[in-house]
Every structure is written in C-alpha cells, then in structure tokens.
Amino acid sequence: MNRRVPKTVWRLLLVLAASIGVLALSGCGEDEKDQEKTSLRIGVSLYKGDDTFINNIRMELEHAAKSYEQSGGIKVSLDIQDAKGSQNTQNIQVERFISLGCDVLCINPVDRTAASVIIDKAMAAGIPVVFFNRQPVEEDMDRWDQLYYVGAVARESAVLQGSIVASRYQEDPASLDLNGDGVVSYVLLEGESSHQDSLIRTEWSIRTLKDSGVPIEKITGGIANWERSQASALMEQWLGQYPDTIELVICNNDDMALGAIDALERAGITDVKLVGIDATVPGLEAVRTGKLMGTVSADKERYAKAIFAIAASKALGREIPEDIPLEDGKYFWCPQEIIKENP
Ligand code: BGC
C-alpha cells in the first residue's frame, strides 16, 4: 500500500494548522482583553483631604465608583490618597500609582502651575490623567491629548453669587444697608492666591454687584486660603478694627463664610449678611438655618460622575459618554445654581 501522503494534502494540512493557530491566538488575545475589562484601577490624589469641598467630591466619587461597579459588573479599585498640601508628596503618590499599574489617574493638583511634572510621568507611562478643581495652565493641558479637566467656571460662580446679593438688595435694601447711609459696606474673604477661582470669583462678584446697581463700598479684604479657622481669625480682627461698620461679607467659598459666622457669633452679631460658594454640606445647613444668605452649588454628584466617567472610559479604551460634553475635547464644566434662603 502506498503510504505516501500527496503534496497537496500536506499543503492543505499546513494551511489548516496555521489557521487554527491564528484563530487560537486571536481568541486568546480577545479573552485577555475581556479579562482586563472586568476590573479598573484608578489612582486619585487630593490636594488636601481635609478641605470640605474636596471631601464632598471624594464622597461622590466613591458613590459613582460603587454604582458603576454594581450596574456594569466591572470591579473598580479606587485608590484615594491625600497629598496634605505637599506637591512633593503628590508626585510620589503619582509614581506609586504608576508602579501599581493604575489604568488612569485623577489628580487634584496641589500646585496647579506645577502639573507638568505629573504630566511627564503620566505621558512616559502612557496613562491618561483627569485633573479636577485646580486647573493646570493651558500650555500644560495642551501637551497631550490624554489630559482632561473637570471643574466649575469661576466667573459663573461669581456672577451667581453677586446676583444673590443684588436680588436681596432690590427686594429689601435695608436688610443690607444696615445703617441706612445709602451704601453697603463689605469685607471680602479670598481663597488661595494661586488658585484660579480666587481672583476670578472676587472680580466678578463685585462687578455683578456694581452692574446690578447695588451701591457698595469695600472696607477691607484678605486671604484666608479657603479655610474656616483663618477666616474666623481675620473676621475677628476686622470686627475689632471696624466696629459697627461691616454690613456684608463676600466669601470666595462656604468654609470661609462659616469661619466669619463663627467670629460674628462670638461677637454676638446677627444682622451682618454673608454669601458663599460651594453648597457644601455645612454650607447648605447654614443657608437652611438662615446664617448664610446664600451660596452657589456646582452639582457635586455630576462633578464627580464626570471625573469618574471620563476616567473609566479612558481606562477601558471606550468613547467618553455623550452626556459628558467636553469643551475643546478635554474640559468638562459642571453646571451651577443658586441656593438661597426663601428662594
Ligand atoms: C472651592 C473651595 C476649595 C478649593 C480647593 C474651590 O473651588 O470653592 O471650597 O477649598 O476649590 O481647591
């Protein structure tokens, strides 16, 4: 019997074997990809964990991750670190996230002008970054197409803040012009001087008041770095320096308004009006109890959801969902609204 296999049959067998090999290989690749898609690792670094606003965002971020995990069946590991106000610490945290194999980084920069160090590291490792709340300068944001920013437009917060005061003045001028001299005498509490929100909020809040025809006069102002205790100390000092003069306290955020309220309460003063920005949990409580005339809310749930949705899409190599509209393909601006007593 001729046991020789004809050449054509050999060829057929070879082609068959090669095809099976290719199929097997690509199948394995797909499996691996699918495997990757069952879990996400996200590294988050906060500029300061004890900042009230940032803490509120952190809570919402954790909620967003949980509900995503529950609805999407993808395991999410959210590694949240506190840089405690040190850029150096934050840089080390970023290095650690990269060495742990994070798929994406969410960074609330300590020094927004020093984001380039983080960008260098992320670019070298090919890991996308979602910055939030402390906006890197444009030249840095333009360095790579895998950089995103989530925040609230500072000018909008300020215009809304100014309009809280303006509408109160129009309804009842005497509630602001306490001594009836025809002008509202105010003091101003500002956030960190290096923060994009401080200068813009200050400028546009005052501009809105002027444009709305509220007669105002500045007594003094100072930087309290977003902090309740610093604001309280400044307010106490001003109450001593300008007794019976201050009628309005304009604050770049709620925490500083709460600090000013602390000082007013210590002095037994209840008629001075205050406005804040943020609508943090304690800020909202102060509005509810009538201690704060009003505040401006950036929808924190939406804010955190946007950070999370961009991060998760990037980590999974998917398109960013359409309900997260991005300006210039990289900036998400969170909608804001006024919260005031007797709306
Ligand atoms: C918030 C402040 C917060 C600061 C931190 C601002 O946008 O209004 O409350 O302290 O961001 O970066």
CSV table of C-alpha atoms and ligand atoms in Angstrom, one decimal:
chain,number,residue,atom,x,y,z
A,1,MET,CA,0.0,0.0,0.0
A,2,ASN,CA,1.3,3.4,-0.9
A,3,ARG,CA,1.7,5.2,2.4
A,4,ARG,CA,3.0,8.5,0.9
A,5,VAL,CA,0.7,11.4,1.5
A,6,PRO,CA,0.3,13.6,-1.6
A,7,LYS,CA,1.9,17.0,-1.5
A,8,THR,CA,-1.4,18.8,-2.0
A,9,VAL,CA,-2.8,17.1,1.1
A,10,TRP,CA,0.3,18.3,3.1
A,11,ARG,CA,-0.2,21.8,2.0
A,12,LEU,CA,-3.9,21.7,3.0
A,13,LEU,CA,-3.0,20.3,6.4
A,14,LEU,CA,-0.4,23.1,6.8
A,15,VAL,CA,-2.8,25.8,5.9
A,16,LEU,CA,-5.4,24.3,8.3
A,17,ALA,CA,-2.9,24.1,11.1
A,18,ALA,CA,-1.8,27.7,10.5
A,19,SER,CA,-5.4,29.0,10.5
A,20,ILE,CA,-6.2,27.1,13.7
A,21,GLY,CA,-3.1,28.7,15.2
A,22,VAL,CA,-4.1,32.2,14.2
A,23,LEU,CA,-7.6,31.7,15.5
A,24,ALA,CA,-6.4,30.3,18.7
A,25,LEU,CA,-4.0,33.2,19.2
A,26,SER,CA,-6.5,35.9,18.4
A,27,GLY,CA,-9.1,34.2,20.6
A,28,CYS,CA,-6.7,34.2,23.4
A,29,GLY,CA,-6.0,37.9,22.9
A,30,GLU,CA,-9.7,38.7,23.0
A,31,ASP,CA,-10.0,36.7,26.2
A,32,GLU,CA,-7.2,38.7,27.8
A,33,LYS,CA,-8.7,41.9,26.7
A,34,ASP,CA,-12.1,40.9,28.1
A,35,GLN,CA,-10.3,39.9,31.3
A,36,GLU,CA,-8.8,43.4,31.6
A,37,LYS,CA,-12.2,44.8,31.2
A,38,THR,CA,-13.5,43.2,34.3
A,39,SER,CA,-11.6,45.4,36.6
A,40,LEU,CA,-10.3,49.0,36.7
A,41,ARG,CA,-7.7,50.6,38.9
A,42,ILE,CA,-7.9,54.3,39.4
A,43,GLY,CA,-5.4,56.4,41.4
A,44,VAL,CA,-6.8,59.5,42.9
A,45,SER,CA,-4.7,62.2,44.7
A,46,LEU,CA,-6.3,65.0,46.6
A,47,TYR,CA,-4.5,68.3,47.2
A,48,LYS,CA,-5.8,68.2,50.8
A,49,GLY,CA,-8.1,65.6,52.2
A,50,ASP,CA,-9.5,67.9,55.0
A,51,ASP,CA,-10.8,70.5,52.5
A,52,THR,CA,-14.6,70.5,52.9
A,53,PHE,CA,-15.4,70.9,49.2
A,54,ILE,CA,-12.9,68.3,48.1
A,55,ASN,CA,-14.2,65.9,50.8
A,56,ASN,CA,-17.7,66.3,49.3
A,57,ILE,CA,-16.3,65.5,45.9
A,58,ARG,CA,-14.5,62.5,47.3
A,59,MET,CA,-17.7,61.1,48.8
A,60,GLU,CA,-19.5,61.5,45.5
A,61,LEU,CA,-16.6,59.9,43.6
A,62,GLU,CA,-16.8,56.9,45.9
A,63,HIS,CA,-20.6,56.7,45.2
A,64,ALA,CA,-20.0,56.9,41.5
A,65,ALA,CA,-17.5,54.1,41.6
A,66,LYS,CA,-19.9,51.9,43.6
A,67,SER,CA,-22.9,52.4,41.4
A,68,TYR,CA,-20.7,51.8,38.3
A,69,GLU,CA,-19.4,48.6,39.8
A,70,GLN,CA,-23.0,47.5,40.7
A,71,SER,CA,-24.5,48.3,37.3
A,72,GLY,CA,-21.7,47.5,35.0
A,73,GLY,CA,-20.2,44.3,36.6
A,74,ILE,CA,-16.7,45.8,36.4
A,75,LYS,CA,-14.7,45.8,39.5
A,76,VAL,CA,-13.4,49.2,40.4
A,77,SER,CA,-10.5,49.8,42.7
A,78,LEU,CA,-10.3,53.5,43.7
A,79,ASP,CA,-7.0,54.2,45.5
A,80,ILE,CA,-7.6,57.7,47.1
A,81,GLN,CA,-4.5,59.4,48.6
A,82,ASP,CA,-4.2,62.7,50.5
A,83,ALA,CA,-1.2,64.9,49.4
A,84,LYS,CA,-1.7,67.0,52.5
A,85,GLY,CA,-0.8,70.2,50.7
A,86,SER,CA,2.6,68.9,49.5
A,87,GLN,CA,3.4,68.8,45.8
A,88,ASN,CA,6.3,66.6,46.5
A,89,THR,CA,4.1,64.0,48.3
A,90,GLN,CA,1.7,64.2,45.4
A,91,ASN,CA,4.4,63.5,42.9
A,92,ILE,CA,5.5,60.4,44.9
A,93,GLN,CA,1.9,59.3,45.0
A,94,VAL,CA,1.7,59.5,41.2
A,95,GLU,CA,4.9,57.4,40.9
A,96,ARG,CA,3.4,54.8,43.2
A,97,PHE,CA,0.1,54.7,41.2
A,98,ILE,CA,2.1,54.2,38.0
A,99,SER,CA,4.2,51.4,39.5
A,100,LEU,CA,1.0,49.7,40.8
A,101,GLY,CA,-0.3,49.6,37.2
A,102,CYS,CA,-3.2,52.1,37.5
A,103,ASP,CA,-5.2,52.4,34.3
A,104,VAL,CA,-5.9,56.1,34.8
A,105,LEU,CA,-5.1,58.9,37.3
A,106,CYS,CA,-7.5,61.5,38.8
A,107,ILE,CA,-5.4,64.4,40.1
A,108,ASN,CA,-6.5,67.4,42.2
A,109,PRO,CA,-3.1,69.2,41.9
A,110,VAL,CA,-1.5,70.8,45.0
A,111,ASP,CA,0.2,73.4,42.8
A,112,ARG,CA,-1.7,73.8,39.6
A,113,THR,CA,1.2,75.5,38.0
A,114,ALA,CA,3.4,72.5,38.6
A,115,ALA,CA,1.2,69.9,36.8
A,116,SER,CA,3.9,69.4,34.2
A,117,VAL,CA,5.9,67.1,36.5
A,118,ILE,CA,2.8,64.8,36.8
A,119,ILE,CA,2.1,65.1,33.1
A,120,ASP,CA,5.7,64.0,32.3
A,121,LYS,CA,5.3,60.9,34.4
A,122,ALA,CA,1.9,60.0,33.0
A,123,MET,CA,2.9,60.5,29.4
A,124,ALA,CA,6.0,58.3,29.9
A,125,ALA,CA,3.8,55.6,31.3
A,126,GLY,CA,1.0,56.2,28.7
A,127,ILE,CA,-1.6,56.7,31.5
A,128,PRO,CA,-4.4,59.3,30.9
A,129,VAL,CA,-5.0,61.9,33.6
A,130,VAL,CA,-8.2,63.6,34.7
A,131,PHE,CA,-7.3,66.8,36.6
A,132,PHE,CA,-10.0,68.4,38.7
A,133,ASN,CA,-10.8,71.5,40.7
A,134,ARG,CA,-7.3,73.1,40.4
A,135,GLN,CA,-6.9,73.9,36.8
A,136,PRO,CA,-3.5,73.3,35.2
A,137,VAL,CA,-2.3,76.1,32.9
A,138,GLU,CA,-3.3,75.8,29.2
A,139,GLU,CA,0.2,75.1,27.9
A,140,ASP,CA,0.3,72.0,30.2
A,141,MET,CA,-3.2,70.9,29.2
A,142,ASP,CA,-2.3,71.1,25.6
A,143,ARG,CA,0.8,68.9,25.9
A,144,TRP,CA,-1.1,65.6,25.4
A,145,ASP,CA,-4.5,64.5,24.1
A,146,GLN,CA,-5.0,62.2,27.1
A,147,LEU,CA,-5.3,65.1,29.6
A,148,TYR,CA,-8.8,66.2,30.9
A,149,TYR,CA,-10.1,68.7,33.4
A,150,VAL,CA,-13.3,68.8,35.4
A,151,GLY,CA,-14.3,72.0,37.2
A,152,ALA,CA,-16.8,74.8,37.6
A,153,VAL,CA,-16.5,78.0,35.7
A,154,ALA,CA,-15.2,80.6,38.2
A,155,ARG,CA,-16.8,83.5,36.6
A,156,GLU,CA,-20.2,81.8,36.6
A,157,SER,CA,-20.0,81.0,40.3
A,158,ALA,CA,-19.2,84.7,41.0
A,159,VAL,CA,-21.9,86.1,38.8
A,160,LEU,CA,-24.4,83.8,40.5
A,161,GLN,CA,-23.0,84.8,44.0
A,162,GLY,CA,-23.3,88.5,43.1
A,163,SER,CA,-26.9,88.1,41.9
A,164,ILE,CA,-27.9,86.6,45.3
A,165,VAL,CA,-26.8,89.8,47.0
A,166,ALA,CA,-28.3,92.0,44.2
A,167,SER,CA,-31.7,90.5,44.3
A,168,ARG,CA,-31.8,90.7,48.1
A,169,TYR,CA,-30.8,94.4,47.8
A,170,GLN,CA,-33.6,95.0,45.3
A,171,GLU,CA,-36.2,93.3,47.5
A,172,ASP,CA,-35.1,94.9,50.7
A,173,PRO,CA,-32.2,97.4,50.7
A,174,ALA,CA,-32.4,98.0,54.5
A,175,SER,CA,-31.6,94.3,55.1
A,176,LEU,CA,-28.1,95.0,53.7
A,177,ASP,CA,-27.6,98.7,54.2
A,178,LEU,CA,-27.9,98.3,58.0
A,179,ASN,CA,-27.0,101.9,59.0
A,180,GLY,CA,-29.1,103.4,56.2
A,181,ASP,CA,-26.3,105.5,54.8
A,182,GLY,CA,-27.1,104.6,51.2
A,183,VAL,CA,-24.1,102.2,50.7
A,184,VAL,CA,-23.5,98.6,51.6
A,185,SER,CA,-20.1,98.3,53.3
A,186,TYR,CA,-18.5,95.0,52.7
A,187,VAL,CA,-15.4,92.9,53.5
A,188,LEU,CA,-14.1,90.2,51.3
A,189,LEU,CA,-12.6,86.8,52.2
A,190,GLU,CA,-10.4,85.3,49.5
A,191,GLY,CA,-9.1,81.8,48.8
A,192,GLU,CA,-5.5,80.9,48.0
A,193,SER,CA,-3.9,83.5,45.8
A,194,SER,CA,-2.6,80.8,43.4
A,195,HIS,CA,-6.0,79.3,42.8
A,196,GLN,CA,-7.7,80.2,39.5
A,197,ASP,CA,-11.1,80.6,41.4
A,198,SER,CA,-9.9,83.2,43.9
A,199,LEU,CA,-9.1,86.1,41.7
A,200,ILE,CA,-11.9,85.5,39.2
A,201,ARG,CA,-14.6,85.0,41.8
A,202,THR,CA,-13.6,88.2,43.6
A,203,GLU,CA,-13.5,90.2,40.4
A,204,TRP,CA,-16.8,89.0,39.0
A,205,SER,CA,-18.8,89.0,42.2
A,206,ILE,CA,-18.0,92.7,42.7
A,207,ARG,CA,-18.6,93.5,39.1
A,208,THR,CA,-22.0,91.9,39.2
A,209,LEU,CA,-23.0,93.9,42.2
A,210,LYS,CA,-21.9,97.1,40.6
A,211,ASP,CA,-23.6,96.2,37.3
A,212,SER,CA,-26.8,95.5,39.1
A,213,GLY,CA,-26.8,98.9,40.7
A,214,VAL,CA,-26.0,97.9,44.3
A,215,PRO,CA,-24.1,100.8,45.9
A,216,ILE,CA,-21.2,99.1,47.6
A,217,GLU,CA,-18.0,100.2,49.4
A,218,LYS,CA,-15.2,98.0,50.3
A,219,ILE,CA,-13.9,98.2,53.9
A,220,THR,CA,-11.1,95.7,53.6
A,221,GLY,CA,-10.3,92.2,52.3
A,222,GLY,CA,-7.9,89.4,53.0
A,223,ILE,CA,-6.7,85.9,52.0
A,224,ALA,CA,-7.9,83.1,54.3
A,225,ASN,CA,-6.8,80.3,51.9
A,226,TRP,CA,-10.3,78.7,51.8
A,227,GLU,CA,-10.1,77.9,55.5
A,228,ARG,CA,-12.7,78.3,58.2
A,229,SER,CA,-10.2,79.0,61.0
A,230,GLN,CA,-8.2,81.5,59.1
A,231,ALA,CA,-11.4,83.3,58.0
A,232,SER,CA,-12.6,83.4,61.6
A,233,ALA,CA,-9.4,85.0,62.8
A,234,LEU,CA,-9.5,87.6,60.0
A,235,MET,CA,-13.1,88.4,60.7
A,236,GLU,CA,-12.5,88.7,64.4
A,237,GLN,CA,-9.7,91.2,63.7
A,238,TRP,CA,-11.9,93.3,61.3
A,239,LEU,CA,-14.7,93.4,63.8
A,240,GLY,CA,-12.3,94.9,66.2
A,241,GLN,CA,-10.9,97.4,63.7
A,242,TYR,CA,-14.2,98.4,62.1
A,243,PRO,CA,-16.8,98.2,64.8
A,244,ASP,CA,-20.5,98.6,63.7
A,245,THR,CA,-19.4,99.1,60.0
A,246,ILE,CA,-19.4,95.8,58.3
A,247,GLU,CA,-22.8,95.0,56.6
A,248,LEU,CA,-21.9,92.3,54.1
A,249,VAL,CA,-19.2,89.6,54.0
A,250,ILE,CA,-18.5,88.3,50.5
A,251,CYS,CA,-16.7,84.9,50.7
A,252,ASN,CA,-14.9,83.0,47.9
A,253,ASN,CA,-16.2,79.8,49.5
A,254,ASP,CA,-18.6,78.5,52.1
A,255,ASP,CA,-15.9,77.4,54.6
A,256,MET,CA,-14.6,80.9,54.9
A,257,ALA,CA,-18.2,82.2,55.3
A,258,LEU,CA,-18.7,79.7,58.1
A,259,GLY,CA,-15.5,81.0,59.7
A,260,ALA,CA,-16.8,84.5,59.5
A,261,ILE,CA,-20.1,83.4,61.0
A,262,ASP,CA,-18.1,81.8,63.9
A,263,ALA,CA,-16.5,85.2,64.6
A,264,LEU,CA,-19.8,87.1,64.3
A,265,GLU,CA,-21.4,84.7,66.7
A,266,ARG,CA,-18.6,85.1,69.2
A,267,ALA,CA,-19.2,88.8,69.0
A,268,GLY,CA,-23.0,88.4,69.4
A,269,ILE,CA,-23.7,90.0,65.9
A,270,THR,CA,-26.6,88.5,64.0
A,271,ASP,CA,-27.6,91.1,61.3
A,272,VAL,CA,-24.5,91.1,59.1
A,273,LYS,CA,-25.2,89.2,55.8
A,274,LEU,CA,-22.9,86.7,54.2
A,275,VAL,CA,-22.6,84.9,50.9
A,276,GLY,CA,-20.5,81.9,50.0
A,277,ILE,CA,-19.8,79.5,47.1
A,278,ASP,CA,-19.8,75.6,47.0
A,279,ALA,CA,-23.0,74.5,48.7
A,280,THR,CA,-21.0,72.1,50.9
A,281,VAL,CA,-23.0,70.1,53.4
A,282,PRO,CA,-22.2,72.5,56.3
A,283,GLY,CA,-22.8,75.5,53.9
A,284,LEU,CA,-26.2,74.2,53.0
A,285,GLU,CA,-27.1,73.8,56.6
A,286,ALA,CA,-26.1,77.4,57.3
A,287,VAL,CA,-28.4,78.5,54.5
A,288,ARG,CA,-31.2,76.4,55.9
A,289,THR,CA,-30.8,77.9,59.3
A,290,GLY,CA,-30.6,81.5,57.9
A,291,LYS,CA,-27.0,82.1,58.9
A,292,LEU,CA,-25.8,82.3,55.3
A,293,MET,CA,-27.8,84.4,52.9
A,294,GLY,CA,-27.0,82.1,50.0
A,295,THR,CA,-24.4,80.0,48.2
A,296,VAL,CA,-23.7,78.7,44.7
A,297,SER,CA,-23.8,75.0,44.0
A,298,ALA,CA,-21.8,73.1,41.5
A,299,ASP,CA,-23.7,69.9,41.3
A,300,LYS,CA,-21.2,67.7,43.1
A,301,GLU,CA,-22.8,64.4,42.1
A,302,ARG,CA,-22.5,65.4,38.4
A,303,TYR,CA,-19.0,66.8,39.0
A,304,ALA,CA,-17.8,63.5,40.5
A,305,LYS,CA,-19.7,61.4,37.9
A,306,ALA,CA,-17.9,63.4,35.2
A,307,ILE,CA,-14.5,62.7,36.7
A,308,PHE,CA,-15.4,59.0,37.1
A,309,ALA,CA,-17.0,58.6,33.7
A,310,ILE,CA,-14.0,60.1,31.9
A,311,ALA,CA,-11.6,58.0,33.9
A,312,ALA,CA,-13.5,54.8,33.4
A,313,SER,CA,-13.9,55.4,29.6
A,314,LYS,CA,-10.2,56.1,29.3
A,315,ALA,CA,-9.2,53.0,31.3
A,316,LEU,CA,-11.4,50.8,29.2
A,317,GLY,CA,-10.4,52.4,25.9
A,318,ARG,CA,-14.0,53.5,25.2
A,319,GLU,CA,-15.5,56.7,24.0
A,320,ILE,CA,-16.4,59.3,26.7
A,321,PRO,CA,-20.2,59.2,27.1
A,322,GLU,CA,-22.2,61.9,25.3
A,323,ASP,CA,-23.8,63.1,28.4
A,324,ILE,CA,-20.3,64.4,29.5
A,325,PRO,CA,-19.9,67.2,26.9
A,326,LEU,CA,-16.2,68.3,26.6
A,327,GLU,CA,-15.1,71.8,25.6
A,328,ASP,CA,-12.1,71.5,23.3
A,329,GLY,CA,-12.3,67.8,23.7
A,330,LYS,CA,-10.9,68.0,27.3
A,331,TYR,CA,-12.7,70.4,29.7
A,332,PHE,CA,-15.9,69.4,31.5
A,333,TRP,CA,-17.7,72.4,33.2
A,334,CYS,CA,-20.1,71.4,35.9
A,335,PRO,CA,-23.4,73.2,35.9
A,336,GLN,CA,-24.1,75.6,38.8
A,337,GLU,CA,-27.1,77.0,40.5
A,338,ILE,CA,-28.1,79.5,43.3
A,339,ILE,CA,-29.1,78.2,46.7
A,340,LYS,CA,-30.6,80.9,49.0
A,341,GLU,CA,-32.9,81.4,51.9
A,342,ASN,CA,-36.5,81.8,50.9
A,343,PRO,CA,-35.8,81.0,47.2
B,1,BGC,C1,-13.7,75.6,46.3
B,1,BGC,C2,-13.1,75.7,47.7
B,1,BGC,C3,-12.0,74.7,47.8
B,1,BGC,C4,-10.9,74.9,46.7
B,1,BGC,C5,-9.9,73.8,46.8
B,1,BGC,C6,-12.6,75.8,45.3
B,1,BGC,O1,-13.1,75.6,44.0
B,1,BGC,O2,-14.7,76.6,46.2
B,1,BGC,O3,-14.0,75.5,48.7
B,1,BGC,O4,-11.3,74.9,49.1
B,1,BGC,O5,-11.6,74.8,45.5
B,1,BGC,O6,-9.1,73.8,45.7
